[in-house]
Coordinates of C-alpha atoms in Angstrom, one line a residue:
M1 CA -10.4 -33.3 -75.4
N2 CA -11.7 -32.6 -72.0
V3 CA -10.2 -29.5 -70.5
E4 CA -10.5 -31.1 -67.1
N5 CA -8.2 -34.0 -68.4
K6 CA -5.3 -31.8 -69.5
P7 CA -3.1 -31.9 -66.4
H8 CA -3.4 -35.7 -66.4
Q9 CA -2.6 -35.8 -70.1
T10 CA 0.5 -33.6 -69.5
W11 CA 1.6 -36.0 -66.6
L12 CA 1.1 -39.0 -69.0
L13 CA 3.1 -37.4 -71.7
I14 CA 6.1 -36.6 -69.2
G15 CA 5.8 -40.2 -68.0
L16 CA 5.8 -41.6 -71.5
T17 CA 8.6 -39.5 -72.7
I18 CA 10.9 -40.5 -69.8
N19 CA 10.0 -44.2 -70.3
L20 CA 10.6 -43.9 -74.1
V21 CA 14.1 -42.5 -73.1
A22 CA 14.6 -45.5 -70.8
T23 CA 13.5 -48.0 -73.4
I24 CA 15.7 -46.3 -76.2
L25 CA 18.7 -46.5 -73.9
H26 CA 18.0 -50.1 -72.7
Y27 CA 17.0 -51.5 -76.1
T28 CA 20.0 -49.8 -77.9
D29 CA 22.5 -51.0 -75.3
N30 CA 21.0 -54.5 -75.6
F31 CA 21.3 -54.4 -79.3
I32 CA 24.8 -53.0 -79.6
F33 CA 26.2 -55.1 -76.8
F34 CA 24.0 -58.1 -77.5
T35 CA 26.8 -60.7 -76.7
N36 CA 27.3 -59.1 -73.2
Y37 CA 23.6 -59.6 -72.2
P38 CA 22.6 -63.1 -71.0
A39 CA 19.7 -64.1 -73.2
P40 CA 17.5 -67.1 -74.0
A41 CA 18.8 -69.6 -76.6
G42 CA 17.6 -68.7 -80.1
M43 CA 17.4 -64.9 -79.5
H44 CA 19.2 -62.7 -82.0
P45 CA 20.1 -59.0 -82.0
Q46 CA 17.4 -58.1 -84.5
H47 CA 14.8 -59.4 -82.3
I48 CA 15.5 -56.5 -80.0
W49 CA 14.8 -53.6 -82.5
I50 CA 12.0 -55.4 -84.1
A51 CA 10.2 -55.8 -80.8
W52 CA 10.7 -52.1 -80.0
L53 CA 9.3 -51.0 -83.4
I54 CA 6.3 -53.3 -82.7
L55 CA 5.8 -52.1 -79.3
V56 CA 6.2 -48.3 -79.6
P57 CA 2.8 -47.9 -81.4
F58 CA 1.2 -49.1 -78.2
A59 CA 2.6 -46.1 -76.4
V60 CA 1.8 -43.6 -79.1
I61 CA -1.7 -44.9 -79.6
G62 CA -2.3 -45.1 -75.8
Y63 CA -1.4 -41.5 -75.5
I64 CA -3.5 -40.4 -78.4
Q65 CA -6.5 -42.3 -77.2
Y66 CA -6.1 -41.0 -73.7
A67 CA -6.1 -37.4 -75.0
K68 CA -9.2 -38.2 -77.0
G69 CA -10.9 -39.6 -73.9
N70 CA -11.2 -43.1 -75.2
F71 CA -9.9 -44.5 -71.9
W72 CA -10.3 -48.2 -72.3
V73 CA -8.4 -48.3 -75.5
A74 CA -5.8 -46.0 -73.9
Y75 CA -5.6 -48.1 -70.8
S76 CA -5.2 -51.3 -72.9
C77 CA -2.4 -49.9 -75.1
L78 CA -0.6 -48.3 -72.1
C79 CA -0.7 -51.4 -70.1
V80 CA 0.8 -53.4 -72.9
W81 CA 3.6 -50.8 -73.3
A82 CA 4.2 -50.6 -69.5
L83 CA 4.2 -54.3 -68.9
T84 CA 6.9 -54.7 -71.6
S85 CA 9.0 -52.0 -69.9
V86 CA 8.5 -53.9 -66.5
G87 CA 9.4 -57.2 -68.4
G88 CA 12.9 -56.1 -68.8
I89 CA 13.6 -57.4 -65.3
A90 CA 13.4 -60.9 -67.0
H91 CA 17.0 -60.4 -68.0
Y92 CA 17.9 -61.7 -64.6
F93 CA 16.3 -65.0 -65.3
F94 CA 19.1 -65.6 -67.8
G95 CA 22.1 -64.6 -65.8
S96 CA 23.4 -63.8 -62.3
M97 CA 23.5 -60.2 -61.2
S98 CA 27.4 -60.3 -61.7
D99 CA 26.8 -61.2 -65.4
F100 CA 25.6 -57.6 -65.9
S101 CA 27.7 -54.3 -66.1
L102 CA 26.7 -51.4 -63.9
K103 CA 25.5 -49.7 -67.0
M104 CA 23.2 -52.6 -67.8
H105 CA 21.7 -52.7 -64.4
I106 CA 21.1 -48.9 -64.6
F107 CA 19.4 -49.2 -68.0
I108 CA 17.3 -52.3 -67.0
W109 CA 16.1 -50.6 -63.7
F110 CA 15.6 -47.2 -65.3
E111 CA 13.2 -48.9 -67.7
E112 CA 11.6 -51.0 -64.8
V113 CA 11.0 -47.9 -62.6
T114 CA 9.5 -45.8 -65.5
G115 CA 7.3 -48.7 -66.6
L116 CA 6.0 -49.2 -63.0
A117 CA 5.3 -45.5 -62.9
L118 CA 3.2 -45.8 -66.2
L119 CA 1.3 -48.7 -64.7
G120 CA 0.7 -46.6 -61.6
F121 CA -0.7 -43.9 -63.7
V122 CA -3.0 -46.2 -65.6
F123 CA -4.3 -47.8 -62.3
W124 CA -4.6 -44.3 -60.8
S125 CA -6.6 -43.0 -63.7
C126 CA -8.8 -46.1 -64.1
L127 CA -9.4 -47.1 -60.3
I128 CA -8.9 -43.7 -58.4
L129 CA -10.0 -41.0 -60.7
R130 CA -12.3 -43.3 -62.7
E131 CA -11.8 -41.2 -65.8
W132 CA -13.4 -43.8 -68.0
R133 CA -16.7 -42.8 -66.4
K134 CA -16.4 -39.4 -68.0
E135 CA -16.1 -41.1 -71.3
R136 CA -19.4 -42.8 -70.8
L137 CA -21.1 -39.7 -69.5
L138 CA -20.0 -37.7 -72.6
N139 CA -21.3 -40.3 -75.0

């Protein structure tokens, strides 16, 4: 790991941790109170926890690859994870605002905001800092 990258890695870890808390809260609430959440036809509660289990490795692998300096792999994995967090807003396509409790809104928006923050980090790292250039220079 590049010592110069350490502060950015710490910020990524903090952001991922907060986002993981947000997804755990939202996915758990969605699973437990599945019948209260408006959902597309054919969706079942087990789809929620299965999706979470499939998606979590993207966050973990993204962080590990970022720490190793494999930025393009990290960016790809982190974008998949962050976009699924941002995708939680799709709940509102299946019901009106009044169909959701305050708790549901809070969990959806907590995940939304933290997902946007992660996307912001990826774009900042890639487009502003251009950390991926360091990977190329080191190899």
